[in-house]
Short mmCIF file of C-alpha atoms in Angstrom, two decimals:
data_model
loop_
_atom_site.label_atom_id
_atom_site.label_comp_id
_atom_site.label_asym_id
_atom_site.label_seq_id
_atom_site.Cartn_x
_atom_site.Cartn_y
_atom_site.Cartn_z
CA UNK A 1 112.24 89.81 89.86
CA UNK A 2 110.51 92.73 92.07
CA UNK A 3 106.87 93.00 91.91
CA UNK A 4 106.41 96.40 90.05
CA UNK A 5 109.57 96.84 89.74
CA UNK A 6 109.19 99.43 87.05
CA UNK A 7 106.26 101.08 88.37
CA UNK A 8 107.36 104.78 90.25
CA UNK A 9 106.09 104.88 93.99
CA UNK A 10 103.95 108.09 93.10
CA UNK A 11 102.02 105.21 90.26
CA UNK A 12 101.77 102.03 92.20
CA UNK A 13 97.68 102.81 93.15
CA UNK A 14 97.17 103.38 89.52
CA UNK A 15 99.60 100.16 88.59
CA UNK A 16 97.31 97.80 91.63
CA UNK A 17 94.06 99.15 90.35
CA UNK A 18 94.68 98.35 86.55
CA UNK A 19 95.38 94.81 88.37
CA UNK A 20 92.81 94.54 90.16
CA UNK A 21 90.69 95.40 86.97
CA UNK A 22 92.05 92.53 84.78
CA UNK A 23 92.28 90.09 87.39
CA UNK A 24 88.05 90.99 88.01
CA UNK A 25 86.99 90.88 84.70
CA UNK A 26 86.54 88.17 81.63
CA UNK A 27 87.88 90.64 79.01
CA UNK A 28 88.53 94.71 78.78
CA UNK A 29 87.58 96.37 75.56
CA UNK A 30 86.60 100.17 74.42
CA UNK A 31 83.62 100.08 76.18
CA UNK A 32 83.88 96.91 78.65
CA UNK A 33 83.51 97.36 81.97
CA UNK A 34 83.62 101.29 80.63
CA UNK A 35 84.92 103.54 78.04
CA UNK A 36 88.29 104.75 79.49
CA UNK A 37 89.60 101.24 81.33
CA UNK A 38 91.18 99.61 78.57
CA UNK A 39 93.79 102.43 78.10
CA UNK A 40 94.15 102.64 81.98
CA UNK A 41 95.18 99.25 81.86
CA UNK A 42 97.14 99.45 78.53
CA UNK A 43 99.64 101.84 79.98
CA UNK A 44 100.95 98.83 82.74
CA UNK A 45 100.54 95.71 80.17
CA UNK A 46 104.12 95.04 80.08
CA UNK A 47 104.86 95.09 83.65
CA UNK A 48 101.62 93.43 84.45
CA UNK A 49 102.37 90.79 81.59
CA UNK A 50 106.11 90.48 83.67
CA UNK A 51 104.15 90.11 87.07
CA UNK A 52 101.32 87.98 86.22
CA UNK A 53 103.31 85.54 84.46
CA UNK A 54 106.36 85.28 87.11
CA UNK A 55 103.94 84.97 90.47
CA UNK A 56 100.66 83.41 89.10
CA UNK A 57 101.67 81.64 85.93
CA UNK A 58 99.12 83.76 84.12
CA UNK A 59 99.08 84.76 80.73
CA UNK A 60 98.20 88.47 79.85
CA UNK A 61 96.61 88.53 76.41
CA UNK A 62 96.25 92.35 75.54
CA UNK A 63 96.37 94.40 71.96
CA UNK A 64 95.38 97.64 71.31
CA UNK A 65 91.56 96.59 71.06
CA UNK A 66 91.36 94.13 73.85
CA UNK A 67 92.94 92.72 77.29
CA UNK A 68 91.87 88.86 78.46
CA UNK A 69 93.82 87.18 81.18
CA UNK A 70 94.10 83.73 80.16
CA UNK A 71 94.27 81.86 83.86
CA UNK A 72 95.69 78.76 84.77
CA UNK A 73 92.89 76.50 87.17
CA UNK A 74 93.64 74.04 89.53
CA UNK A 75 90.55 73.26 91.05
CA UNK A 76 87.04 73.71 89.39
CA UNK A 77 84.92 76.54 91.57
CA UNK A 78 81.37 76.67 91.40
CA UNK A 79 80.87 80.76 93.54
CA UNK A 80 82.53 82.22 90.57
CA UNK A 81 79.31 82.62 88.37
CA UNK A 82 79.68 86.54 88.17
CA UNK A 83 81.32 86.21 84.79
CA UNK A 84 78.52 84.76 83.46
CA UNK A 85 75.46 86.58 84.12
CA UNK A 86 72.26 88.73 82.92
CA UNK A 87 72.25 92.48 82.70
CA UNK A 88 70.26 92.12 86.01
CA UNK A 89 72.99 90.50 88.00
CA UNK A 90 70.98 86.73 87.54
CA UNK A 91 74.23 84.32 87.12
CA UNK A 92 73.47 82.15 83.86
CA UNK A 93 71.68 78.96 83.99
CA UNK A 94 72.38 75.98 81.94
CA UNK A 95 70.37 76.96 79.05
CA UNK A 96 71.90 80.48 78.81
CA UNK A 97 75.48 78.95 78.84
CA UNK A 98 74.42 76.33 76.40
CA UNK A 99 72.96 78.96 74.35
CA UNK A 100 75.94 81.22 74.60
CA UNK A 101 78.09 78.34 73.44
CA UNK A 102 75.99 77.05 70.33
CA UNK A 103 75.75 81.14 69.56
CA UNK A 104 79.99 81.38 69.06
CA UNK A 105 79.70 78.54 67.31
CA UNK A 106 77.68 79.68 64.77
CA UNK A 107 79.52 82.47 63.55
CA UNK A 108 81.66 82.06 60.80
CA UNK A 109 84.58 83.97 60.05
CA UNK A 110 84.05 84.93 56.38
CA UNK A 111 80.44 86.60 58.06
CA UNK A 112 81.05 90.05 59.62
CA UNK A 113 77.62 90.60 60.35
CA UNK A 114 74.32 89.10 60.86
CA UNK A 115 70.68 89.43 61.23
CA UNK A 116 68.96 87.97 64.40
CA UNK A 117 66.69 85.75 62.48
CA UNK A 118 69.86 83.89 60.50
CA UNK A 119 71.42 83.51 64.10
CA UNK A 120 68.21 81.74 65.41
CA UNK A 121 67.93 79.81 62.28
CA UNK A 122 71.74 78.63 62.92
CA UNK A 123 71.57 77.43 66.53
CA UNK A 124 68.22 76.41 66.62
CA UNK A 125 69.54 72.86 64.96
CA UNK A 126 72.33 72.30 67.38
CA UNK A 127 70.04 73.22 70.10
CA UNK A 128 67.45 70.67 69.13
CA UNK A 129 69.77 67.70 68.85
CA UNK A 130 70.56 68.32 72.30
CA UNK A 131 68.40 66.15 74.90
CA UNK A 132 66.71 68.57 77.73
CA UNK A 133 67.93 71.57 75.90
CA UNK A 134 65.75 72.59 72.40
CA UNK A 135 64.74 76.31 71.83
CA UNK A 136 61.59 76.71 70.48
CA UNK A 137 60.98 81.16 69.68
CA UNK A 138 57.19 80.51 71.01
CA UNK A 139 58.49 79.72 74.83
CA UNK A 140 58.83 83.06 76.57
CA UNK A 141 62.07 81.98 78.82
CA UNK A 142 63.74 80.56 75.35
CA UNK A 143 63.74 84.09 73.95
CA UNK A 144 64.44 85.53 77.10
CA UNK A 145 67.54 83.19 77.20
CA UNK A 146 68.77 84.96 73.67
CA UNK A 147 68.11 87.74 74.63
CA UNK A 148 70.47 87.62 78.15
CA UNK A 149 73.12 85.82 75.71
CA UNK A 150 73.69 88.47 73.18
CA UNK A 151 73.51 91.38 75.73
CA UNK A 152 76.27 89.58 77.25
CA UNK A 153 78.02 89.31 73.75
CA UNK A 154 77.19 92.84 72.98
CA UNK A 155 78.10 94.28 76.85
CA UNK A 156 82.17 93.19 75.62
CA UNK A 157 81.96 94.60 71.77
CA UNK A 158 81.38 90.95 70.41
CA UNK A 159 78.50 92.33 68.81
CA UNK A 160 77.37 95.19 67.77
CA UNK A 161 73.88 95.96 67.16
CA UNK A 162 73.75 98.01 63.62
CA UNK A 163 70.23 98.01 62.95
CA UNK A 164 66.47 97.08 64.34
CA UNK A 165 65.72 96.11 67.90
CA UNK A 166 66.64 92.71 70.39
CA UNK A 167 63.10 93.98 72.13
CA UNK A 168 61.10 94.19 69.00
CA UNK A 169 62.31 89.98 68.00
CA UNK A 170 61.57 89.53 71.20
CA UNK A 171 58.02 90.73 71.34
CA UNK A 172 57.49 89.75 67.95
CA UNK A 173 59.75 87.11 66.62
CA UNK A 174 57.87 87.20 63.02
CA UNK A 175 58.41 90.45 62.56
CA UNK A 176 61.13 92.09 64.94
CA UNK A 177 64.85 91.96 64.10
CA UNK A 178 68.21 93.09 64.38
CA UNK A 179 71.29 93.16 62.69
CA UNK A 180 74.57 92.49 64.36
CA UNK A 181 78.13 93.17 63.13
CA UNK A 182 80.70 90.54 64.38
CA UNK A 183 83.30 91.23 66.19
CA UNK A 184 85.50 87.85 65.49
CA UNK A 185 88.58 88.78 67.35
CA UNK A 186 86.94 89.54 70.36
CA UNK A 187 84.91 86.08 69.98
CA UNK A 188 88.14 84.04 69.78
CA UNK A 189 89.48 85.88 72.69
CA UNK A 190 86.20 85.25 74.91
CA UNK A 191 86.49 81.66 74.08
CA UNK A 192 90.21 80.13 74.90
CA UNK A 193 90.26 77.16 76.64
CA UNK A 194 92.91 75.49 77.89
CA UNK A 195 92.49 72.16 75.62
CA UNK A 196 90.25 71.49 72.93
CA UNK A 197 86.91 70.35 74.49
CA UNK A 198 86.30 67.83 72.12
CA UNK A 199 88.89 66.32 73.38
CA UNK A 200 88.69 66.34 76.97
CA UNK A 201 87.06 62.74 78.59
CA UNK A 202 86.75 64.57 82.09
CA UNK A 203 85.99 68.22 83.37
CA UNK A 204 89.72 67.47 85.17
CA UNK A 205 91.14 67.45 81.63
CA UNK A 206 91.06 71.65 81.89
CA UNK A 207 93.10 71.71 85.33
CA UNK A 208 96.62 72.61 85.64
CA UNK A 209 98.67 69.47 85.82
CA UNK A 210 102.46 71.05 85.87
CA UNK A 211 102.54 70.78 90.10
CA UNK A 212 101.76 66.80 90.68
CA UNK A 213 104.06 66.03 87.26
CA UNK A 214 107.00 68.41 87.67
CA UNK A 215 110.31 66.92 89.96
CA UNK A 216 111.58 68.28 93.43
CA UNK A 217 113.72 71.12 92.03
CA UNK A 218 110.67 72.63 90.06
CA UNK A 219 108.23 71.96 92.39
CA UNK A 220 108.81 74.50 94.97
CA UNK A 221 108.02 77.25 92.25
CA UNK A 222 105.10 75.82 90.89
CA UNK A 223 103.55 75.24 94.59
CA UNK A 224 104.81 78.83 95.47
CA UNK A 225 102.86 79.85 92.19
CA UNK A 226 99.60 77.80 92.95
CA UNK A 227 99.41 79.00 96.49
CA UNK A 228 99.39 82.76 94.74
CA UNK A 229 96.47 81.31 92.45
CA UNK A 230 94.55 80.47 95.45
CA UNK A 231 95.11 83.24 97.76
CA UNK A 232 93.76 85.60 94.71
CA UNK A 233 91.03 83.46 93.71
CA UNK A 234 89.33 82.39 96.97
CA UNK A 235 88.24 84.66 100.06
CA UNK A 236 90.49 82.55 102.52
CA UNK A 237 92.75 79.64 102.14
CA UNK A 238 93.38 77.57 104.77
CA UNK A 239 95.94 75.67 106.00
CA UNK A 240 94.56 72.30 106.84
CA UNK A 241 92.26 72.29 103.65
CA UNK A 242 94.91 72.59 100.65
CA UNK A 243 98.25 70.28 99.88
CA UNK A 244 101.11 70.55 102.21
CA UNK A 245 103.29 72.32 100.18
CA UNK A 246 100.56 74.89 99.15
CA UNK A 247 100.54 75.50 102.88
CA UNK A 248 104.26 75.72 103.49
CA UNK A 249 104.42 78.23 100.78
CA UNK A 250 101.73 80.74 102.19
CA UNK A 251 103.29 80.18 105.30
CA UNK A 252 106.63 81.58 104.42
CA UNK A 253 106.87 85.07 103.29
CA UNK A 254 107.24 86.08 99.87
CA UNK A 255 103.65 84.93 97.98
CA UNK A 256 101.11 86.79 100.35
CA UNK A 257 103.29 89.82 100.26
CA UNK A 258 104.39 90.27 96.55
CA UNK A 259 100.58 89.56 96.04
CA UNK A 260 99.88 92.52 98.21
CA UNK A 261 101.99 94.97 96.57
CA UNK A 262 100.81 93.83 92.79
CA UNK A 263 96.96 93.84 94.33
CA UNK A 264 96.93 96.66 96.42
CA UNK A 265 95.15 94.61 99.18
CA UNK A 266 96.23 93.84 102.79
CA UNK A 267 97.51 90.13 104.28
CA UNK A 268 95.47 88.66 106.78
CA UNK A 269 97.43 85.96 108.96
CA UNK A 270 95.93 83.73 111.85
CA UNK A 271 96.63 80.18 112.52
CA UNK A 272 94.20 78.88 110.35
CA UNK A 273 94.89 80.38 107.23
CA UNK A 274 95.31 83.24 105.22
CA UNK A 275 93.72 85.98 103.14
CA UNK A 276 93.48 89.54 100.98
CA UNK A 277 91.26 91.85 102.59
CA UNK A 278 90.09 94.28 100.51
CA UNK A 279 88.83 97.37 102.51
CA UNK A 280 86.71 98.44 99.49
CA UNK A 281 85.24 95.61 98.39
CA UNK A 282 85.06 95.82 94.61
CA UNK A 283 88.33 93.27 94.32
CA UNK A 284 84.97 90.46 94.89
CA UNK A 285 81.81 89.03 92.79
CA UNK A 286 80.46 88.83 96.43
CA UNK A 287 80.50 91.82 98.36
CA UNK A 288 80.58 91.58 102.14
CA UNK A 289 79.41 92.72 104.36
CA UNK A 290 78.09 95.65 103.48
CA UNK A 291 75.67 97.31 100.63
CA UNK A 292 73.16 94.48 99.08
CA UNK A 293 69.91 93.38 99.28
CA UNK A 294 68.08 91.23 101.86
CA UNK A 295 70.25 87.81 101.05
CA UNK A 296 73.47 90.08 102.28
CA UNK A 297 72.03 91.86 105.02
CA UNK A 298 70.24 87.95 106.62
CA UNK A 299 73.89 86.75 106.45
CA UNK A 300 75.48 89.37 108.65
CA UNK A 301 73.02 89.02 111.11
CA UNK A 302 72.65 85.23 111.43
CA UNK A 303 76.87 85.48 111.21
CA UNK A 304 76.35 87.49 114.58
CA UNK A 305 73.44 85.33 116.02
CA UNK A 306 76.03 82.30 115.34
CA UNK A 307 79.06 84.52 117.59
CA UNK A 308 76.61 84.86 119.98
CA UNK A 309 75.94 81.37 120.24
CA UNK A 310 79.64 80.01 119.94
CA UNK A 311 80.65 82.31 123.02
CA UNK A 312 77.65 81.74 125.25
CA UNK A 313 79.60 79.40 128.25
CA UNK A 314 76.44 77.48 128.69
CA UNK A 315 76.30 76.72 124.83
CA UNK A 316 78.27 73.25 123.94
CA UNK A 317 78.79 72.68 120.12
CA UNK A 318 80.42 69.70 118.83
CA UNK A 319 83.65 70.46 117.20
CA UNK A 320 83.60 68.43 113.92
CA UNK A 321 86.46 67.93 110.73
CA UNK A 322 85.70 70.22 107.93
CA UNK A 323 85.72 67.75 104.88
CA UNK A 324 88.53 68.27 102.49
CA UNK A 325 88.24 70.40 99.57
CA UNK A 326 89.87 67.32 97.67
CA UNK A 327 86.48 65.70 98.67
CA UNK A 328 84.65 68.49 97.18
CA UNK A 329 86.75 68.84 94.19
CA UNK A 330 86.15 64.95 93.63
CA UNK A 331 82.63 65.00 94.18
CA UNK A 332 82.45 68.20 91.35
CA UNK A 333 83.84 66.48 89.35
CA UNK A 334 81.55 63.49 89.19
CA UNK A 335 78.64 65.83 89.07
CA UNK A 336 80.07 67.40 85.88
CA UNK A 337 81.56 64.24 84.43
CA UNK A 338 78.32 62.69 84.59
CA UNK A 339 76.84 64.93 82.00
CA UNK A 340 79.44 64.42 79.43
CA UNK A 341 78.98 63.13 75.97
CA UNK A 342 79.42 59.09 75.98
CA UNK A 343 80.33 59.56 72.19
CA UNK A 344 81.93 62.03 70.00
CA UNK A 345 85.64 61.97 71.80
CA UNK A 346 88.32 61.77 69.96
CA UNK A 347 90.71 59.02 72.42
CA UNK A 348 93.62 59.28 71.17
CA UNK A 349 93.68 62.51 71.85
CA UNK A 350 91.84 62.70 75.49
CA UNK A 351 92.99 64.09 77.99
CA UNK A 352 91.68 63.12 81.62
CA UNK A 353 92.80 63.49 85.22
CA UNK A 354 96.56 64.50 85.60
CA UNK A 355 98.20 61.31 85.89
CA UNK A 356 100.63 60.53 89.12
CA UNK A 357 104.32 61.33 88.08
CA UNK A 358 105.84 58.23 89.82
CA UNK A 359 109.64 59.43 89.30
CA UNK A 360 111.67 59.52 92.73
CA UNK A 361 112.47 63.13 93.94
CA UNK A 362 115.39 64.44 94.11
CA UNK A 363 115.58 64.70 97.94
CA UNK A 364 112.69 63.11 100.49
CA UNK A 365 111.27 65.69 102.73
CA UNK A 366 109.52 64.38 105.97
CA UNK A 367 106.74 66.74 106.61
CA UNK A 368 104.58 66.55 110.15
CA UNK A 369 101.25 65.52 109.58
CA UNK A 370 98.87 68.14 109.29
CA UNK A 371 95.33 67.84 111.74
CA UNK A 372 92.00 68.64 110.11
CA UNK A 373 90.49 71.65 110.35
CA UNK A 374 87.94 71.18 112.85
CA UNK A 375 84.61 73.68 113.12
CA UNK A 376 82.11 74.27 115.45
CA UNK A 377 78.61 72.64 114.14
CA UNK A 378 75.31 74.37 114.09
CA UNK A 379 71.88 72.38 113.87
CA UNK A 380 69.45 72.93 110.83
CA UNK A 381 67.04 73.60 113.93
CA UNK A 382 69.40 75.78 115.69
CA UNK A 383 69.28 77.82 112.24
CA UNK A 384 65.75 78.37 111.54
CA UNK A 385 65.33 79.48 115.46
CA UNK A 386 67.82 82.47 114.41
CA UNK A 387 66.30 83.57 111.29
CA UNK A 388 62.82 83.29 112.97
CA UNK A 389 64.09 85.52 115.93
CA UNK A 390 65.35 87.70 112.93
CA UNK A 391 61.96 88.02 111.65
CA UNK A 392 60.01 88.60 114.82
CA UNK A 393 63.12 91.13 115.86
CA UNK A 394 63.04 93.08 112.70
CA UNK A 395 60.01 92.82 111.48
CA UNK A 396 59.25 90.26 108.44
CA UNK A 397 58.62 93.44 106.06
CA UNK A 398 62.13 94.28 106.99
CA UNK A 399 63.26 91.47 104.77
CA UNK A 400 61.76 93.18 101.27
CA UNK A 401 58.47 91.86 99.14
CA UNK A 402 60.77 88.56 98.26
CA UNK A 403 61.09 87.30 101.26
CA UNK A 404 58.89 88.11 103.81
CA UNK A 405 57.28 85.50 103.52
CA UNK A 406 59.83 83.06 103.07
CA UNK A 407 61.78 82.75 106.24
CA UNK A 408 63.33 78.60 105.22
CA UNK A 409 64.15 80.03 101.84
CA UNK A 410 65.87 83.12 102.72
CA UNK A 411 67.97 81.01 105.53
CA UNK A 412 69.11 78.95 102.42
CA UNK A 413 69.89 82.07 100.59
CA UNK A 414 72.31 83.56 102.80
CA UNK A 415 73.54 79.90 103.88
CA UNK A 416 74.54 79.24 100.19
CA UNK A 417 76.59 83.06 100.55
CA UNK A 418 78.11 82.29 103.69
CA UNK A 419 79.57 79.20 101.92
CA UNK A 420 80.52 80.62 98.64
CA UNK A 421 82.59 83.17 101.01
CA UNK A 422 84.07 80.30 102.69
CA UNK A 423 82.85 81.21 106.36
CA UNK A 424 80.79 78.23 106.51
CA UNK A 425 80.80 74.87 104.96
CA UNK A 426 77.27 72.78 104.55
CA UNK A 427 77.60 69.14 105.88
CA UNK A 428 74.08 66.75 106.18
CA UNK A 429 71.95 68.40 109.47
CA UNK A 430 73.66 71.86 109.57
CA UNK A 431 76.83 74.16 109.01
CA UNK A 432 80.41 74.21 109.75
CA UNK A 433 81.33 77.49 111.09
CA UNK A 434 84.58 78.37 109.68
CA UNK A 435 87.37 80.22 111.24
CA UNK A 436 87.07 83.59 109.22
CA UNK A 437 83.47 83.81 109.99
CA UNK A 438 84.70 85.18 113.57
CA UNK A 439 85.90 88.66 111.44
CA UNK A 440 82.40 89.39 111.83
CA UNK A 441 81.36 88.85 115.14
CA UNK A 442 80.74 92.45 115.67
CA UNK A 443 77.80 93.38 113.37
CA UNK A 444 75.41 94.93 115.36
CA UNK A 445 71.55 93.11 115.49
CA UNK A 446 69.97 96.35 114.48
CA UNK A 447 68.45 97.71 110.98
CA UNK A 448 70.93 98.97 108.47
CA UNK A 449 72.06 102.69 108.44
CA UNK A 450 70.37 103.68 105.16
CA UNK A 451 73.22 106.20 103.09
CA UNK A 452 72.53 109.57 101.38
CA UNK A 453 72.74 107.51 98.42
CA UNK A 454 69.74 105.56 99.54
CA UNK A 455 71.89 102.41 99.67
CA UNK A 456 71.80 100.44 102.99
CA UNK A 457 74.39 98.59 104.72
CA UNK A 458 75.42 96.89 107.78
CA UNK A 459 76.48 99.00 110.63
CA UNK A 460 79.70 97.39 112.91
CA UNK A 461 80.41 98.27 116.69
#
């Protein structure tokens, strides 16, 4: 099958933007992310259904009310936190996704609406039984934890406030309310996962298992299909980090190009790896570079105080293996395995890590082995010299009221972003700089050019 087959040439921006749309956001409703972009994307949900499911093994979920993508994960990814998240931007902490969770499971479906105080009164139990959690309505960042939660609920139609005020309960939580009708088809669609938690006796139980169990003859699509998944969900994939024949597929054309034409977004090849450039930058939770605040504009500029050091001849930086993600996925893993329930799983039932399918292929296929990925290293030391140079070269005020005074902790800001967008990778005493961090080189040390709009961004030579 052709990618957009269907779709006239005079259509295919429209088609690649309604794409882009679903593949961007949790779920699409009459006024989620706005009033007019569920029927924008309701006029390609058959084709999109077609493509989706045939290159990414995705399931399109859409009716006339609602569209939810229901994806298919094979590694757990801890940068995608824009789903979750205040009205402010702020990603959700623990409490706030613990809160969200003990919230949908209050609601009961012969109840089509509800008062704030019989919500409270219903997941205040649950959230007392659970150690380190509690919610007591006299501790300020408890409310203001309900109060993020059913924004977020009422932002995609959920709820929908009826009567009284979330700010009055909140002020007052003796004598403010509100009254919410339920939206229960919406809540089942927000919450779909791929097993039933209860059952699950590992965070690995939710990952796609079809690749490592499938034979040889199947194989090649799922791979072909995973390497899609990865090239749309992460800002570069490269070769040396993911399974050989994730690598063989991107390699070969056919997945970065149909994923070009259904996206709308251009194919970056080098040796290393691979990506989808997007020119506009709104196909990303993490713009860059570009318009943002201080965080943003601090990466760019150490990214070009790092160029300048990697091409200075009378600089030598070790050259060191970037770890695995396997290593990373593996060490996730424990971290989120080690806050499980001991009790409470039904075993019979569990499901864990995908086991090994030991069956012979149908063919052996000698593959060259594949070097590590090997980065330059930069020094801790080596990094706190830049942003200092930043700050005495721009001026600390430059840097906004956050962090002007707080050179180490805005250095670990726009560390932490330079890794999410995989153009560096932490290790103990410094960073790996990764190969797509050169795309960047040229951002000019200067202040940003400040827009018409008021908006700053990063100027490029």
């Amino acid at each position: 099958m052709n990618t957009a087959e269907t779709v006239p040439p005079s259509d295919l921006g429209s088609y690649q933007h309604a794409v882009r749309v679903v593949l961007t956001h949790d779920v699409i409703t009459a006024t989620h992310p706005r009033p007019g972009t569920l029927e924008q994307v309701l006029r390609w949900a058959d084709q999109m259904t077609a493509d989706l499911r045939e290159l990414l093994g995705y399931t399109l979920i859409a009716t006339t009310r609602q569209v939810r993508l229901s994806r298919r994960l094979d590694s757990l990814d801890p940068t995608q936190s824009a789903a979750f998240s205040s009205r402010s931007g702020r990603p959700f902490d623990r409490r706030r996704l613990a809160y969200l969770c003990l919230v949908l499971a209050s609601f009961q479906r012969s109840r089509v609406e509800i008062s704030l105080a019989d919500l409270v009164r219903g997941f205040t139990p649950g959230a007392n039984a659970i150690d380190g959690l509690g919610f007591d309505p006299t501790v300020t960042a408890h409310k203001a934890a309900v109060v993020d939660v059913l924004d977020w609920l009422a932002d995609r139609g959920a709820l929908r406030l009826s009567d009284g005020s979330l700010e009055s309960w909140a002020a007052d939580t003796d004598r403010g309310d509100a009254l919410y009708d339920i939206d229960h088809d919406i809540c089942t669609t927000l919450f779909r996962p791929a097993r039933p938690v209860q059952h699950l006796t590992s965070a690995a139980g939710l990952l796609d298992s079809t690749f490592v169990s499938a034979k040889r003859t199947a194989q090649r699509e799922a791979a072909a299909q995973r390497a899609a998944r990865a090239l749309v969900e992460h800002p570069v994939v490269y070769y040396a980090q993911v399974e050989p024949e994730i690598a063989e597929a991107l390699r070969q054309s056919g997945v970065a190009e149909n994923l070009s034409r259904l996206t709308g977004l251009a194919t970056e090849r080098r040796a290393e790896g691979i990506m989808l450039a997007d020119a506009d930058g709104r196909f990303t939770d993490r713009p860059f570079p570009g318009r943002g605040g201080a965080v943003n504009r601090a990466a760019g500029l150490l990214l070009a105080k790092i160029a300048d050091l990697i091409e200075d001849p009378d600089t030598e930086l070790a050259a060191l293996p970037v770890p695995a993600e396997a290593e990373d996925q593996r060490d996730l893993l424990d971290r989120i395995d080690s806050a499980l329930p001991a009790a409470g799983v039904v075993q019979e039932l569990a499901w864990s890590a995908p086991a090994e399918d030991h069956d012979e292929p149908e063919r052996s296929v000698v593959r060259a082995p594949v070097p590590p990925l090997a980065a330059p290293f930069i020094e801790h030391s080596r990094l706190r010299a830049m942003i200092d140079e930043l700050y005495e070269e721009l001026g600390a005020d430059s840097f906004t009221i956050t962090w002007k005074h707080d050179a180490p902790g805005l250095l670990a800001a726009a560390t932490s972003l330079l890794a999410d967008l995989r153009l560096v990778r932490p290790v103990p005493g410094g960073v790996l700089v990764l190969p797509a961090a050169a795309r960047y080189r040229n951002i000019k040390l200067a202040l940003p050019v400040r827009h018409a709009d008021g908006q700053m961004a990063l100027e490029f030579s």
